[in-house]
Amino acid sequence: MTIVGSNGANTSQSPLIPDLAEAINVRPDRNTHNGREPEIHPPSEETMDEMMQAVRTMLVGLGEDPEREGLLKTPKRVAKAMKFLTSGYNESLEDLINGAIFDEGHDEMVLVRDINFFSLCEHHMLPFMGRAHVAYIPNQKVVGLSKLARIVEMYSRRLQVQERLTRQIAEALQAVLEPKGVAVVMEATHMCMVMRGVQKPGSWTVTSSMVGIFRDEHKTREEFFNLIRHQASLF
Ligand SMILES: Nc1nc2c(ncn2[C@@H]2O[C@H](COP(=O)(O)OP(=O)(O)OP(=O)(O)O)[C@@H](O)[C@H]2O)c(=O)[nH]1
Ligand SMILES: [Zn+2]
């Protein structure tokens, strides 16, 4: 068994499966856009201008004066910040994995726990953030440990609901590695439930997605939950 905190660790490396591109052509988010591929719009001058204009309109709607000194650069800052916070739309699983799949003949659980993430809820475009725990049981092949955190990052940096985010991470790993199983648990606090609306600071939403052996075998699932239940104590 391998357990890693979110700072990651090294592993011996020898690039493997040439058919990775084919394997990950199964888009993990294929079901989230009415069966269509997600529409990805690379940033352009024109979109930036439109976004900045929209922010100005918001400022006016709030009763603010977009011409006052403190707000002059705000439309540009907000547009740039939103582009960054949704930069996961412009990434692909293939680029992210970058061939870092290794044939280690390993068949025990690999878990990277306490991966911090920040996302935006698609209902209010307000942040939700927390920790992800990602585990899999390899079928010979392992993936570079940092790639688990990168997968979390790519899907988090989009407009999301927590349940879909959790499932996309699990399905992506399943598609890339074809392991015996994948388990993902995400614990998050939603600003739309804290700062507004029902206003419940301290509430945590926990979602999970279990694939393969984690779904089928109670014992494997229990082992995973036991490993993430306790705080990591090394650092
Ligand atoms: N299932 C799920 N719901 C979410 C997530 N993020 C936000 N929501 C919820 O989306 C719902 C949207 O409800 P609406 O009634 O359409 O919007 P609203 O009037 O702003 O709702 P309130 O937040 O209750 O004030 C709310 O219940 C939010 O808590 C998420 O990741 N998963
Ligand atoms: Zn929300």
GROMACS .gro file of N, CA and C and ligand atoms in nm, residues 121 123-124 192, ligand 2:
model
   13
  121CYS      N    1  -1.900   2.710  -0.748
  121CYS     CA    2  -2.028   2.641  -0.773
  121CYS      C    3  -2.094   2.705  -0.894
  123HIS      N    4  -2.399   2.733  -0.958
  123HIS     CA    5  -2.527   2.801  -0.933
  123HIS      C    6  -2.506   2.948  -0.900
  124HIS      N    7  -2.406   2.976  -0.819
  124HIS     CA    8  -2.385   3.114  -0.773
  124HIS      C    9  -2.250   3.171  -0.815
  192CYS      N   10  -2.162   2.966  -0.088
  192CYS     CA   11  -2.302   3.004  -0.113
  192CYS      C   12  -2.392   2.958   0.001
  237ZN      ZN   13  -2.378   2.780  -0.494
   0.00000   0.00000   0.00000
